Short mmCIF file of C-alpha atoms and ligand atoms in Angstrom, two decimals:
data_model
loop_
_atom_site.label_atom_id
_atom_site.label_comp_id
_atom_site.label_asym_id
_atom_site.label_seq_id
_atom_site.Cartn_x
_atom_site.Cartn_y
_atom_site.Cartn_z
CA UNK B 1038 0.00 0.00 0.00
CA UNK B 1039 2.98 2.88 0.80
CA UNK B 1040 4.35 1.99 -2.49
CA UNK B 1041 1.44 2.43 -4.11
CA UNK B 1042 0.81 5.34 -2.22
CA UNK B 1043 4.42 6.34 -3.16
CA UNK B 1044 3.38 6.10 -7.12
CA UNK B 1045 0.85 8.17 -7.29
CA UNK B 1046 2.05 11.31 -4.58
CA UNK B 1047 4.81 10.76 -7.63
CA UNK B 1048 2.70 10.68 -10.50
CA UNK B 1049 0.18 13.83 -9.28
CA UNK B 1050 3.98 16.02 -8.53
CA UNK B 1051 5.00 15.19 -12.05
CA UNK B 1052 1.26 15.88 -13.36
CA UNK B 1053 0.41 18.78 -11.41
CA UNK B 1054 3.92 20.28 -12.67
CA UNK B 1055 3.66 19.78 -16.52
CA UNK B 1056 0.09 21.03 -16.20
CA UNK B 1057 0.28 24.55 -14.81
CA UNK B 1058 -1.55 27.23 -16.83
CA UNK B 1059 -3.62 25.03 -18.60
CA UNK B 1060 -6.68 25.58 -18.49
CA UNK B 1061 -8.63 24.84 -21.63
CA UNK B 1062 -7.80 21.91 -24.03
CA UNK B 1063 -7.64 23.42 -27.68
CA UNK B 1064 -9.57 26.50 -28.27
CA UNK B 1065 -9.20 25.85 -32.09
CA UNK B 1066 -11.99 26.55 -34.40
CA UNK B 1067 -14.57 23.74 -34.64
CA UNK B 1068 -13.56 21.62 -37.31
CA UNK B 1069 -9.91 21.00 -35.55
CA UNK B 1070 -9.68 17.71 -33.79
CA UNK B 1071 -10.22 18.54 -29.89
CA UNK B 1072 -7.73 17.68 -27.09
CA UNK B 1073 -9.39 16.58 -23.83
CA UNK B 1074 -6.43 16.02 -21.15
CA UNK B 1075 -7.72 13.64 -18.58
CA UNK B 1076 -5.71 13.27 -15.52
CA UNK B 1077 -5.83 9.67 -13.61
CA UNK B 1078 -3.67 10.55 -10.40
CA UNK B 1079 -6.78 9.97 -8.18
CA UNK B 1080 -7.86 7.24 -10.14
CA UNK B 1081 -6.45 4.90 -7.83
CA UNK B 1082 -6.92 1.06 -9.46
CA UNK B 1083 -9.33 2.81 -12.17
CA UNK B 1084 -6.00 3.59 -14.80
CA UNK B 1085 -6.07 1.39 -17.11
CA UNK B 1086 -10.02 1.16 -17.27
CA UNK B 1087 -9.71 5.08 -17.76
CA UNK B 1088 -7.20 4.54 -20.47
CA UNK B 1089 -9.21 1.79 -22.31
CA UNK B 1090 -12.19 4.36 -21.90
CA UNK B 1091 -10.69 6.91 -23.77
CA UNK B 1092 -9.31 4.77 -26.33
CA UNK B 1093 -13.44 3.55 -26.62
CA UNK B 1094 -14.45 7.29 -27.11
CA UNK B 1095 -11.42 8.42 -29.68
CA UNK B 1096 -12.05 4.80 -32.07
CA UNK B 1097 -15.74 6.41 -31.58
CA UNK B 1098 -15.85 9.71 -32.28
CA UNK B 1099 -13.82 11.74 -35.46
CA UNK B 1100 -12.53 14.74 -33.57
CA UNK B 1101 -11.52 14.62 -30.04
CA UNK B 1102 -8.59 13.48 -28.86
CA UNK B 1103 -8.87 12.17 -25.09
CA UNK B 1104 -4.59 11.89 -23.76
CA UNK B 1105 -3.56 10.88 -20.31
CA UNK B 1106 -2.07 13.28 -18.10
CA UNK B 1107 -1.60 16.03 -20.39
CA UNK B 1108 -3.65 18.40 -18.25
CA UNK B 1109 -6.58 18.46 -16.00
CA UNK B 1110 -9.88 18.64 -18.24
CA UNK B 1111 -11.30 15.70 -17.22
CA UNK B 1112 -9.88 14.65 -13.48
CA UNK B 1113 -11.04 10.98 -12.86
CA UNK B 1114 -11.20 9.43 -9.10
CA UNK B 1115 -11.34 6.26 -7.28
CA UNK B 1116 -14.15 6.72 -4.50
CA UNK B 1117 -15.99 4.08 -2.21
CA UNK B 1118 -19.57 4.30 -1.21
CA UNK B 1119 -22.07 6.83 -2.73
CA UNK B 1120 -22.21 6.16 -6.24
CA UNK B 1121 -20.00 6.61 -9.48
CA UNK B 1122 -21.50 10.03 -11.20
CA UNK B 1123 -19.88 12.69 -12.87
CA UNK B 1124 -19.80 16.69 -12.95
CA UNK B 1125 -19.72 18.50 -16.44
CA UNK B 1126 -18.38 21.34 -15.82
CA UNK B 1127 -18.49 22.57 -19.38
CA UNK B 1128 -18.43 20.17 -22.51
CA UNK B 1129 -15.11 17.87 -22.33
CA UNK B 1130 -14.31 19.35 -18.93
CA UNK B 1131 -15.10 17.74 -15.67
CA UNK B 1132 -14.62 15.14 -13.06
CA UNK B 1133 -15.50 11.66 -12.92
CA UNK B 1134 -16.34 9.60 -9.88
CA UNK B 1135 -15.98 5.90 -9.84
CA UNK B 1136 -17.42 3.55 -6.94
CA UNK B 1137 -15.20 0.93 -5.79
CA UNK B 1138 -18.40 -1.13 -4.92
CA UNK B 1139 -20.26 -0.27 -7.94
CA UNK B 1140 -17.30 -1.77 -9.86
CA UNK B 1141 -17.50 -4.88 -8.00
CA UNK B 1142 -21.06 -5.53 -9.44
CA UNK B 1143 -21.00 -3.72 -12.60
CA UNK B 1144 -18.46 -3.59 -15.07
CA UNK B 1145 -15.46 -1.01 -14.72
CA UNK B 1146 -15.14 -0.30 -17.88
CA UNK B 1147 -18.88 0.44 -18.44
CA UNK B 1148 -19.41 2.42 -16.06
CA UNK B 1149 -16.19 4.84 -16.74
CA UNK B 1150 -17.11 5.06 -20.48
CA UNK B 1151 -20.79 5.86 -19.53
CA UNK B 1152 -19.49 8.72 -16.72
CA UNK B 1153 -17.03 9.80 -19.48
CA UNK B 1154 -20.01 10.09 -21.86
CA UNK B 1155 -21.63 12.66 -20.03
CA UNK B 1156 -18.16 14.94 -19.97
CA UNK B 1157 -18.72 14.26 -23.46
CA UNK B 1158 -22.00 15.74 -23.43
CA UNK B 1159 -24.66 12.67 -23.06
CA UNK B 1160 -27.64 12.48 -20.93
CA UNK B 1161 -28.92 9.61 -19.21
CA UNK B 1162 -31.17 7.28 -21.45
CA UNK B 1163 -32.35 4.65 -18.56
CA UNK B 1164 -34.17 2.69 -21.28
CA UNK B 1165 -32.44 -0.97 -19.74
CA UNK B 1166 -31.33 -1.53 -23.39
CA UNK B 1167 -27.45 -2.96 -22.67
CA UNK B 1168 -26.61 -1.74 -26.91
CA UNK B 1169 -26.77 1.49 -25.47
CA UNK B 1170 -23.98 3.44 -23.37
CA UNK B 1171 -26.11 5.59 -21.43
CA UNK B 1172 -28.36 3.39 -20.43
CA UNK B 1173 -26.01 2.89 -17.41
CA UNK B 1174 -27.43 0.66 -14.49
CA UNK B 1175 -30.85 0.08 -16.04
CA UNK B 1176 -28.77 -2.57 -18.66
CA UNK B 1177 -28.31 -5.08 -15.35
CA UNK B 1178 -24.83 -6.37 -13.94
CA UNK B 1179 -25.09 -8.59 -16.73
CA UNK B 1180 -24.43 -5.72 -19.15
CA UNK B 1181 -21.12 -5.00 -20.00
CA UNK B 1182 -21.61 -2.89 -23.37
CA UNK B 1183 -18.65 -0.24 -22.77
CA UNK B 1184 -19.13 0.78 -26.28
CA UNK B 1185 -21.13 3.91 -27.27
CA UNK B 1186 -23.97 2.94 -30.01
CA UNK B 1187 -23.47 4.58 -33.38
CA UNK B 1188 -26.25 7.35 -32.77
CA UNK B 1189 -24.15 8.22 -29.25
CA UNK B 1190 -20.65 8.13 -30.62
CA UNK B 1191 -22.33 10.68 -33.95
CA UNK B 1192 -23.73 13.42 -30.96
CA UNK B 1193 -20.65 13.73 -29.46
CA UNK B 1194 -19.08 13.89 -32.63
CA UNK B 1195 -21.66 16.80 -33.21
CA UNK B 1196 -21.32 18.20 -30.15
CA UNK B 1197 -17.92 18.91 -30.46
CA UNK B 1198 -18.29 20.00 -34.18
CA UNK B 1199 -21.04 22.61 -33.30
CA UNK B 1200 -23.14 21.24 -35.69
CA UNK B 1201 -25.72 21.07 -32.82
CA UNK B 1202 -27.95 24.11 -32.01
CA UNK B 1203 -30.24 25.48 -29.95
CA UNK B 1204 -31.75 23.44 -26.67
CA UNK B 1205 -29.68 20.27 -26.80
CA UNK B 1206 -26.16 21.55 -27.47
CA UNK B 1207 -27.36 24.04 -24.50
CA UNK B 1208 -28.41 21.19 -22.76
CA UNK B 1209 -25.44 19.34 -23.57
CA UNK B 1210 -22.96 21.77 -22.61
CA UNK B 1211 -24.25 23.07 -19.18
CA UNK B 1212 -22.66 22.17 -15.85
CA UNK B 1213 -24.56 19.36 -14.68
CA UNK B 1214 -24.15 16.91 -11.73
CA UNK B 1215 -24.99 12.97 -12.82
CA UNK B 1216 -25.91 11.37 -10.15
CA UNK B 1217 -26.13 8.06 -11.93
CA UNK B 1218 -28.16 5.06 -10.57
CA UNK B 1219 -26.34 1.78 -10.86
CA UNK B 1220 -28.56 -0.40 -8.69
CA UNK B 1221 -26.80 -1.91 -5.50
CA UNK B 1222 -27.95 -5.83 -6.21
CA UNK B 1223 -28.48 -7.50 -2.93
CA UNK B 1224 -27.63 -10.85 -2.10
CA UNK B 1225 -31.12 -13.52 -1.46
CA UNK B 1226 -31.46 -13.70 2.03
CA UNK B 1227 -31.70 -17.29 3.50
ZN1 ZN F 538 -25.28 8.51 -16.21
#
């Protein structure tokens, strides 16, 4: 555990020094490809889901970019209790939350594409239908769809191209708290 510990006091020093003065990813025009600079030194045992996340979301989408510890637009932690949900801050900038517990009955990866997918600028679609991302808990435990569907990955792809107007890129692009439900399944009594 202190070596772990050790790794990552290491890994947020060397982070939090290459990042200074960053504060937005690419402020290019909208048909440039997109950086989003997530940063896993809270992510605790969530890297490598994180990092197969975000290689999920770029094979998805035509122009963003997510990169590992290039800066802090999306900051993804390792929590236990409460419930894995994410804060948009703006579109492609937030945090991510990811329940140790949760994990243990749904699937990692899932659930940190699906949190990722509302940085990215998806609602919630609690429809139970495991072919779809945002569908989240509703899918079951036995669901472990991390992919986006092809109508998901084109939004974002939208979203970030400004092709979208009016109510839903403003809805898409507000600072919102998702306070996702991922059912706790309890074990049968008796
Ligand atoms: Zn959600």
């Amino acid at each position: 555990m202190t070596s772990r510990i050790s790794r990552l006091v290491v890994a947020f020093v060397a982070t939090a020094g290459a990042t200074l003065g960053v504060t937005v990813a690419n402020p290019t025009p909208a048909s440039a490809a997109m950086t989003i600079c997530y940063n896993t030194s809270q992510a605790g045992s969530f890297v490598s889901v994180a990092n197969q996340a975000a290689t999920i979301w770029n094979n998805a989408t035509s122009n963003l970019t997510l990169t590992a510890n290039c800066g802090s637009n999306l900051r993804i932690y390792s929590i236990t209790g409460g419930g894995s949900y994410a804060v948009r801050t703006s579109l492609g900038n937030g945090r991510v939350y990811i329940d140790t517990q949760q994990a243990q009955q749904y699937s990692p990866l899932r659930i940190m594409s699906h949190e990722i997918g509302h940085i990215l600028g998806l609602p919630d679609n609690y429809n139970g239908n495991c072919s779809l991302l945002m569908s989240g808990g509703s899918a079951g435990t036995s669901c472990t769809n991390p992919y986006p569907s092809s109508a998901e990955a084109t939004r974002v792809t939208n979203l970030f191209a400004g092709t979208r107007s009016g109510a839903e890129r403003g809805s898409a692009v507000d600072s919102v708290v998702f306070q996702d439900s991922w059912p706790a399944v309890l074990a049968p009594i008796g």
